[in-house]
XYZ file of C-alpha atoms in Angstrom:
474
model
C 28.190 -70.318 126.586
C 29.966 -72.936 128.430
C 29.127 -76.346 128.083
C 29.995 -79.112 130.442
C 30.025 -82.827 130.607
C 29.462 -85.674 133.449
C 32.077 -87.588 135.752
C 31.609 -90.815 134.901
C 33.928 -93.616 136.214
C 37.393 -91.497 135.772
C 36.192 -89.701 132.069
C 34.317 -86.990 131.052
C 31.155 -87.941 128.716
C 28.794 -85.664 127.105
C 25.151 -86.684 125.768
C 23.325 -85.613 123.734
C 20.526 -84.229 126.071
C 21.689 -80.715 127.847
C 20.168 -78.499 130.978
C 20.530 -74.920 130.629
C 21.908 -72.741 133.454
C 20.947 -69.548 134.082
C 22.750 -66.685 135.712
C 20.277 -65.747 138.546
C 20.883 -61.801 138.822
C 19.912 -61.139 135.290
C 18.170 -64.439 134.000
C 20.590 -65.019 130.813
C 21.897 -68.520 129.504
C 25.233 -69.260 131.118
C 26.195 -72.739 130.586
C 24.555 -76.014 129.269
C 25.426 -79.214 131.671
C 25.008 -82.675 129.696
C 22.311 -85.028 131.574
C 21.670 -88.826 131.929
C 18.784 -91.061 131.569
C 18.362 -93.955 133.340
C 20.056 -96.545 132.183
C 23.198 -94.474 132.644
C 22.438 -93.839 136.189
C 22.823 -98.114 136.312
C 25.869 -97.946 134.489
C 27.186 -95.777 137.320
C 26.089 -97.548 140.268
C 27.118 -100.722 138.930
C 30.679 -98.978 137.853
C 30.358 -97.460 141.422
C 29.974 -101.363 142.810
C 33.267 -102.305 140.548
C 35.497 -99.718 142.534
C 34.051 -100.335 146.014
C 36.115 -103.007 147.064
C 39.497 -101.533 146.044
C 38.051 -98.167 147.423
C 37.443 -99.610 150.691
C 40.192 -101.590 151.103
C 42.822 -98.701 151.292
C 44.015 -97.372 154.322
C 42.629 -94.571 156.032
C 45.662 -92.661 155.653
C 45.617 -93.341 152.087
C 42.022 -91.997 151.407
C 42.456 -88.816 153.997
C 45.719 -87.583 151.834
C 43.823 -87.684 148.772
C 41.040 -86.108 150.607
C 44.107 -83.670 151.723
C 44.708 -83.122 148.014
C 41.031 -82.222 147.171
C 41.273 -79.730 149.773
C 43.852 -78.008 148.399
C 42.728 -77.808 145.026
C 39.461 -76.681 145.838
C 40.967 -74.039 147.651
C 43.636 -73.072 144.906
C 40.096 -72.183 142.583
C 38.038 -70.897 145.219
C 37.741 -67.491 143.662
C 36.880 -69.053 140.273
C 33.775 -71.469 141.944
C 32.794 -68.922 144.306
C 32.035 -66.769 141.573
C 30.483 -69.839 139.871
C 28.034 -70.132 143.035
C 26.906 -66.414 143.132
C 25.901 -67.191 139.288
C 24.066 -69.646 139.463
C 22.550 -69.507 143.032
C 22.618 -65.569 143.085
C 23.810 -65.119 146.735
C 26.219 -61.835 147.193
C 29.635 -63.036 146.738
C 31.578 -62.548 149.862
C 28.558 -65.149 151.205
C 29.548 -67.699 147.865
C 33.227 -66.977 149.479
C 31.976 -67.973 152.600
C 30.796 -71.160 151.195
C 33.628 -72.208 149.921
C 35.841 -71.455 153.623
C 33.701 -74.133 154.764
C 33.938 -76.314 151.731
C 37.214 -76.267 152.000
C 37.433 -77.072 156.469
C 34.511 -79.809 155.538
C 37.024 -81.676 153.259
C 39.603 -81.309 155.728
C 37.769 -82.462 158.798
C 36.563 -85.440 157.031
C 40.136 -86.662 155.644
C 41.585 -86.480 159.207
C 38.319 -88.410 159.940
C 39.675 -91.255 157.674
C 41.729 -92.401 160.095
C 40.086 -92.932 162.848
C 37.038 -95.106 162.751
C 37.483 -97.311 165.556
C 35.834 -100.208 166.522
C 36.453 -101.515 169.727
C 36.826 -105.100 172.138
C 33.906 -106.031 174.236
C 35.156 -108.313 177.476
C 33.995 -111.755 176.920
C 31.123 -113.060 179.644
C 31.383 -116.575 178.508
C 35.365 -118.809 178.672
C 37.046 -119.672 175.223
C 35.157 -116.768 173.158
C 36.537 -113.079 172.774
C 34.043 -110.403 170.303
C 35.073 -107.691 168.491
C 33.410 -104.815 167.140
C 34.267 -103.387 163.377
C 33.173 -100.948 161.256
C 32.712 -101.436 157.449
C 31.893 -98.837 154.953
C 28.047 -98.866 153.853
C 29.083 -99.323 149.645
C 27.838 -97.539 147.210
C 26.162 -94.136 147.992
C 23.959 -91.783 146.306
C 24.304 -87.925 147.385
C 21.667 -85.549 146.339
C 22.517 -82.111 146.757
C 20.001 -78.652 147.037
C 20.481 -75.208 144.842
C 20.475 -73.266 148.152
C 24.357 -73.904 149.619
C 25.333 -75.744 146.691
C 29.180 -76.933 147.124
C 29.272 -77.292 150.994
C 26.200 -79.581 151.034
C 27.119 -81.581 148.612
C 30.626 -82.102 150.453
C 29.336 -82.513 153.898
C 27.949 -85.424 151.942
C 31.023 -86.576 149.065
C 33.969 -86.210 152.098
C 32.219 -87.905 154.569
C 31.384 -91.030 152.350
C 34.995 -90.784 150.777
C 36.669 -91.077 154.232
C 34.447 -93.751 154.762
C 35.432 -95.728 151.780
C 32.222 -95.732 150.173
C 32.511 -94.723 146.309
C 29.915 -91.685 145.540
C 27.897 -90.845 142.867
C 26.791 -86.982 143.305
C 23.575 -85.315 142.202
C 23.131 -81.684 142.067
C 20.482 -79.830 141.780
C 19.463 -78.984 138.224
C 19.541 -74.903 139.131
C 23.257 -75.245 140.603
C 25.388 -78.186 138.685
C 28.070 -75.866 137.732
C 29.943 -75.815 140.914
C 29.492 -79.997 141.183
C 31.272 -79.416 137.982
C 34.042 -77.915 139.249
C 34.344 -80.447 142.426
C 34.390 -82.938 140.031
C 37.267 -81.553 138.053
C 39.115 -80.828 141.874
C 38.447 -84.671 142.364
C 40.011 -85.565 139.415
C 43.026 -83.483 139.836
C 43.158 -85.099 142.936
C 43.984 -88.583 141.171
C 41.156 -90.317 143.317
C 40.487 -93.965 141.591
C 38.267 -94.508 138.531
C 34.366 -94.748 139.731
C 35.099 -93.679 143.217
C 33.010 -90.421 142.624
C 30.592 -89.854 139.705
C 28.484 -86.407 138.729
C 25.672 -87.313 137.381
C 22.852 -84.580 136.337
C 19.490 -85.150 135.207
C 15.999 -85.742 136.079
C 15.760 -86.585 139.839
C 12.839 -88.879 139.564
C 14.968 -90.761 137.267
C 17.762 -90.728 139.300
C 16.367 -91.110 142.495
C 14.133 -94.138 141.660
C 17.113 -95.883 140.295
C 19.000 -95.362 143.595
C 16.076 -96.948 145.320
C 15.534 -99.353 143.436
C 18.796 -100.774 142.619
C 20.037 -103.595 145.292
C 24.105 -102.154 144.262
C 23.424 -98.626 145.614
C 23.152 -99.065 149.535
C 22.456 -95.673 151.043
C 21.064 -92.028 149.959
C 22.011 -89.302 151.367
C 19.765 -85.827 150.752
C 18.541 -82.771 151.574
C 15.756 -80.929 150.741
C 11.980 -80.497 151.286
C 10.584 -82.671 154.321
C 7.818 -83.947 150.913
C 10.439 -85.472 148.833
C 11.690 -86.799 151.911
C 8.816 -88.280 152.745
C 8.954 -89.963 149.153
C 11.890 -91.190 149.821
C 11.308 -92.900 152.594
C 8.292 -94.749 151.118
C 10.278 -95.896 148.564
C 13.246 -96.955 150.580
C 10.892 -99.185 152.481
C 10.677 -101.649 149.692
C 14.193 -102.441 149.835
C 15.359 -101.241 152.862
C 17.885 -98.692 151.495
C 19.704 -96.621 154.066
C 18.846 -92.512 154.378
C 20.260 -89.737 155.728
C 17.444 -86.499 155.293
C 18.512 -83.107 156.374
C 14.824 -81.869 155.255
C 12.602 -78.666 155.775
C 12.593 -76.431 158.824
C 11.044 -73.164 160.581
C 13.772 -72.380 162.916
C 12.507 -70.031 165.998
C 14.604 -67.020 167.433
C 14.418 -66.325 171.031
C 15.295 -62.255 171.879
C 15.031 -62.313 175.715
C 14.842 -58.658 177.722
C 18.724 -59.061 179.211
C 20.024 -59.719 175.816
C 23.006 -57.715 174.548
C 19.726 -56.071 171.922
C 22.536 -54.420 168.991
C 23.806 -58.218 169.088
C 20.566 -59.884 168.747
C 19.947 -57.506 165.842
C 22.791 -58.324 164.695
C 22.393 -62.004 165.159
C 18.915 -62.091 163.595
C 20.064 -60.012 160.092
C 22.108 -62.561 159.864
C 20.320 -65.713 160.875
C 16.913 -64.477 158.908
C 18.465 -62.893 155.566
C 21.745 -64.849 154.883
C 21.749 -66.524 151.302
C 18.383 -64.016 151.058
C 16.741 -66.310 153.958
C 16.824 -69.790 151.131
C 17.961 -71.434 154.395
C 16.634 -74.921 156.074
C 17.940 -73.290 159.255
C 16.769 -69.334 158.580
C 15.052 -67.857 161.816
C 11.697 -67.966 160.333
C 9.433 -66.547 163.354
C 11.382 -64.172 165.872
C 10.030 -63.816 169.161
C 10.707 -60.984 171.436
C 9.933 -60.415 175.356
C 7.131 -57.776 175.396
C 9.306 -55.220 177.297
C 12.201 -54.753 174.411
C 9.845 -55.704 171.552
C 9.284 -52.270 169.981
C 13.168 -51.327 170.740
C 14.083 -54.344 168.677
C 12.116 -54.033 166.163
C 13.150 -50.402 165.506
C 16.412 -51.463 165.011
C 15.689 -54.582 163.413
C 13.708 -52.278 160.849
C 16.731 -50.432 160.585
C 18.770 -52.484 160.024
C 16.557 -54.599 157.672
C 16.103 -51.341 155.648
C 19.895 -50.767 155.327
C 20.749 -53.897 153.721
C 21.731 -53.665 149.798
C 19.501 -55.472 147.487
C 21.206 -56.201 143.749
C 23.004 -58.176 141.236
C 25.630 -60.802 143.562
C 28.705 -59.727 141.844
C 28.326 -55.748 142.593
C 30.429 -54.884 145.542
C 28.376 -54.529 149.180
C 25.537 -56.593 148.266
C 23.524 -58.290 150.873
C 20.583 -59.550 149.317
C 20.466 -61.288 145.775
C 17.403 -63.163 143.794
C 15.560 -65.437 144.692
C 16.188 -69.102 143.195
C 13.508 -68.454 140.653
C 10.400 -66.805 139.467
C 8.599 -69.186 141.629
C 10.310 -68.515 144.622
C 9.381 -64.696 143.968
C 5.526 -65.138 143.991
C 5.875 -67.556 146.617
C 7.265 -65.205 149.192
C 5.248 -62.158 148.026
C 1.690 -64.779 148.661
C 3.065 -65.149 152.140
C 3.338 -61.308 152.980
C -0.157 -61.004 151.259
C -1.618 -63.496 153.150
C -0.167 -62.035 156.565
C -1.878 -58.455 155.620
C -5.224 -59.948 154.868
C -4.834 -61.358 158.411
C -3.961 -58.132 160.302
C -0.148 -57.747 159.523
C 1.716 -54.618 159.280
C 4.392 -54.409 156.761
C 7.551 -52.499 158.297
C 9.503 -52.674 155.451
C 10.131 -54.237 152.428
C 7.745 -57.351 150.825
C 7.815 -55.963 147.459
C 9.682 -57.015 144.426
C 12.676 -55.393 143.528
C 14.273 -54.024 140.345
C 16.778 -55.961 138.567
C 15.789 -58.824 135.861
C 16.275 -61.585 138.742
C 13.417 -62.276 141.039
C 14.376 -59.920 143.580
C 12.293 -59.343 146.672
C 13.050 -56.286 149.338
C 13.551 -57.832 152.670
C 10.403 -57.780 154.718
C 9.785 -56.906 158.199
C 6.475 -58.204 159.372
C 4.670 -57.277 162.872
C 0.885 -58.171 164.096
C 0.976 -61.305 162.911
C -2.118 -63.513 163.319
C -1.428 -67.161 164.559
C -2.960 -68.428 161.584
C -0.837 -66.584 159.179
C 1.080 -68.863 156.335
C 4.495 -67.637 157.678
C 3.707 -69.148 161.328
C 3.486 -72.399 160.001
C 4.926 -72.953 157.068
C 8.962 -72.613 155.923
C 8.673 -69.269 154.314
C 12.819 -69.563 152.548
C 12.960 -66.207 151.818
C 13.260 -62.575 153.083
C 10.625 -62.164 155.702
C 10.726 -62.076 158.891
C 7.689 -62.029 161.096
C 8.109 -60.571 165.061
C 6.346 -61.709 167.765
C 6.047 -60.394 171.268
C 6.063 -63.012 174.305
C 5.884 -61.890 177.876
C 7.268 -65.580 179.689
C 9.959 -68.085 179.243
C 7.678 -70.830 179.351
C 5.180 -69.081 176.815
C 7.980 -69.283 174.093
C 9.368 -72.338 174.636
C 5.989 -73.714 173.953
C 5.546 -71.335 170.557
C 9.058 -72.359 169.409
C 8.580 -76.113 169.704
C 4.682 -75.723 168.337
C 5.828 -76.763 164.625
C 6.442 -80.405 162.620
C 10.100 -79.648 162.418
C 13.412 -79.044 164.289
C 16.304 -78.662 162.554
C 17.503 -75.415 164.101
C 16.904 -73.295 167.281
C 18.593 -69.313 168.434
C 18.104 -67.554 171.290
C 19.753 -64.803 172.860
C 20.001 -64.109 176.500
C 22.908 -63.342 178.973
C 21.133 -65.457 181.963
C 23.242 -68.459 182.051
C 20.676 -70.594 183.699
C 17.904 -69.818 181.343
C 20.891 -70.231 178.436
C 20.674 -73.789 179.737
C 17.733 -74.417 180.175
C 16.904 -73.326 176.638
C 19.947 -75.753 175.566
C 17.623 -78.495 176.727
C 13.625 -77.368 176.496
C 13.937 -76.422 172.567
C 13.410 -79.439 170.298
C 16.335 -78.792 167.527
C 19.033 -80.745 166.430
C 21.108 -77.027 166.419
C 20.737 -74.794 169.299
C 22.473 -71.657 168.942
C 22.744 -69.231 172.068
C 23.687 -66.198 171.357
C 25.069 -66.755 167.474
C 23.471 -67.136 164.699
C 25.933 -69.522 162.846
C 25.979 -72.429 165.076
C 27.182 -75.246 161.803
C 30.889 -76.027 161.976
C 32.865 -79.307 160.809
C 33.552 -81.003 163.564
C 29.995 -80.585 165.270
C 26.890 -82.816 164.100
C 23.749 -81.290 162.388
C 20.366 -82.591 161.566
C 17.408 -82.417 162.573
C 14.338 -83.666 165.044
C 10.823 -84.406 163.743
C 10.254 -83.381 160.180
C 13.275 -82.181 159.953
C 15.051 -85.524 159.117
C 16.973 -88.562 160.086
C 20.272 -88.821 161.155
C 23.745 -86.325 161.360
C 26.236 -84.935 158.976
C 29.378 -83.616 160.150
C 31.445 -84.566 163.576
C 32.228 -87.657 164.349
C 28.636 -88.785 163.250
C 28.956 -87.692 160.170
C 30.802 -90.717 159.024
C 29.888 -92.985 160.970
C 26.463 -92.767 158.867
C 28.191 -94.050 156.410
C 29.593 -97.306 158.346
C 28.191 -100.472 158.785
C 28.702 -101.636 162.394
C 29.790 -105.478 162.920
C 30.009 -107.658 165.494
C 32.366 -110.525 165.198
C 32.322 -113.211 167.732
C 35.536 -115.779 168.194
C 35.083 -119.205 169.857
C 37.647 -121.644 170.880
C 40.127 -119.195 172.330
């Protein structure tokens, strides 16, 4: 079994308390990953606080080529953490290779970033005084990252406060530290400055309340369920600590009648089942025009039906486990509950064989308003169809929900394309594709779905103070 330390301020330090990892296909031990208490969570904000000023001070040029670095060494083990990812997370491994493309074009975006966060010079209204506008990094920052796309959201996190010049200190989550692991060895290759990133791992109500809570870590970055969200924010109102939530979602799909229909199928495998539907944006209720519904949903079925379900190593597998045995019983209560309220199972719902908590990917139809998977985020392999007979019907459906992180629809009318673009309430839109996300594009979400952007130009500028400076006497 391999056993792995923590990042802390340029060394490697093992403790004497250890999580266990286990590989997700077959439930054996894989690795053990030391963890921290709390007091060592203050020892690395307040190393974190020693290296900010040096850290910020360097040019952008300076902290974009050793971003340019970390790139490349991420990429030069790609295989080796990709295979890492499917581990520990379970997803199929051309999807963990996936992960890591955009790892990789995250880090990349966000070191030619570096260099250009511009302030600017406001014309003066008043003789003798000129004002200028800068922008100053935050300091220190705490990321915490989810199990379900491990590497990339931690990065879209880690790059974008690097190129900032804020010094990070990175928590995964305690299913998927392996791959944080391996960043942190890429960041060290990289020869970035001592206590400019940290890894910490451990329990995150140790390690969140001492980001809160200590004045010396400025912001928090996270993503995860809208409730500990909603914890953070309470406790960031005590001392005003700056967040940026990418939190739950239930992400509607839109199949209109003059839709390209093998596309939309197409579109909708991918945007419901991807990383076995553990996906904030995951189309969790599809919604098809009454006069194609029971065309799309025999090829959906098909389709659905076709997909491989196994172990995320094996060659041609689409589906993997489930996170955990929880996640397994979680997503079979929702299917139950939908047949006890009038659903028809097309396909799938049951678990699967393997020793991982596999689940066959469900097809649901006849779904009764009140069913769990209308409302809540189901993050898993089920995907409920609706008929709709009017534009204006499923706008109102879509946007009937507490969050808004992501929005598809698929259509080949270019005025009701735009109107869509406008009418749903997402902080993603995606017309006619199902993977909207890309580096140099902002993502979040609207209601319960979060504050703020990561990626694009936003996505550092979350991580900037903004200062006015006024000069008299000119």
């Amino acid at each position: 079994m391999d056993k792995y330390g923590l990042y802390l301020n340029g060394e490697w330090v093992n403790s004497d308390r250890a999580l266990t990892v286990y590989d997700k296909g077959n439930g054996e031990a894989i690795a053990e990953v030391s963890t921290i208490d709390r007091a060592g969570i203050r020892k690395a904000i307040e190393d974190a606080e020693a290296a900010r000023s040096g850290w910020a001070n360097q040019t952008g040029i300076t902290r974009g080529n050793l971003l340019l670095k970390l790139a490349d060494e991420v990429a030069r083990r790609s295989d080796e953490i990709a295979r890492d990812i499917t581990l520990e997370n379970g997803k199929p491994l051309p999807q963990s290779k996936g992960e890591l493309g955009m790892s990789v074009d995250h880090i990349r975006w966000f070191a030619e970033e570096a260099r250009r966060s511009y302030g600017r010079v406001v014309s003066h209204q008043t003789e003798g005084k000129r004002h200028l506008i800068l922008k100053s990094p935050v300091g220190v920052v705490g990321a915490i990252a989810p199990w379900n796309f491990p590497l990339v959201l931690s990065l879209r996190k880690v790059a974008a406060a690097l190129a900032a010049g804020c010094p990070v200190i990175l928590k995964p989550a305690s299913a998927t530290p392996i791959c944080a692991v391996k960043l942190a060895e890429c960041i060290e290759a990289a020869g970035f400055p001592r206590g400019v990133f940290q890894l910490v791992v451990g329990k995150a109500s140790e390690i969140g309340s001492e980001m809160l809570e200590n004045p010396l870590c400025r912001k928090i970055s996270f993503t995860g369920s809208t409730e500990i969200g909603k914890r953070l924010i309470e406790g960031a109102a005590k001392t005003c600590t700056r967040l940026s939530l990418e939190l739950g979602g239930n992400a509607p799909l839109l199949i209109f009648a003059d839709a390209d229909l093998d596309k939309a199928v197409e579109g909708a495998i991918i945007a419901k089942f991807r990383n076995t539907g553990q996906s904030c944006v995951a189309s969790n209720r599809i919604y098809v025009e009454r006069s194609v519904f029971d065309a799309f949903v025999e090829k959906f079925v098909a389709a659905t039906k076709a997909l491989k379900i196994g172990y995320g190593l094996e060659e041609g597998m689409d589906i993997g486990p489930l996170i955990d045995e929880a996640g397994c019983e979680s997503t079979l209560r929702f299917v139950e509950d939908a047949k006890a309220k009038g659903a028809r199972v097309l396909c799938g719902g049951t678990r699967g064989d393997g020793d991982g908590a596999f689940v066959t990917p469900a097809v649901l139809v006849d779904l009764s308003e009140d069913a769990l998977c209308m409302s809540e985020e189901i993050f898993a392999p089920v995907a409920p169809v609706i008929p709709f007979d009017t534009e204006e019907e499923v706008v109102r459906l879509a946007n009937d929900t507490e969050y808004g992180l992501a929005a598809y629809a698929f259509t080949s009318d270019l005025n009701r394309a735009l109107r869509l673009a406008e009418q749903l309430e997402a902080g993603t839109v995606g017309i006619n594709e199902s993977v909207p996300a890309t580096s140099n594009c902002p993502f979040g979400g609207f209601k319960q779905s979060g504050w703020g952007r990561e990626l694009g130009t936003e996505g550092m500028e979350a991580y900037l103070e903004t200062k006015h400076v006024s000069i008299g006497g000119v």
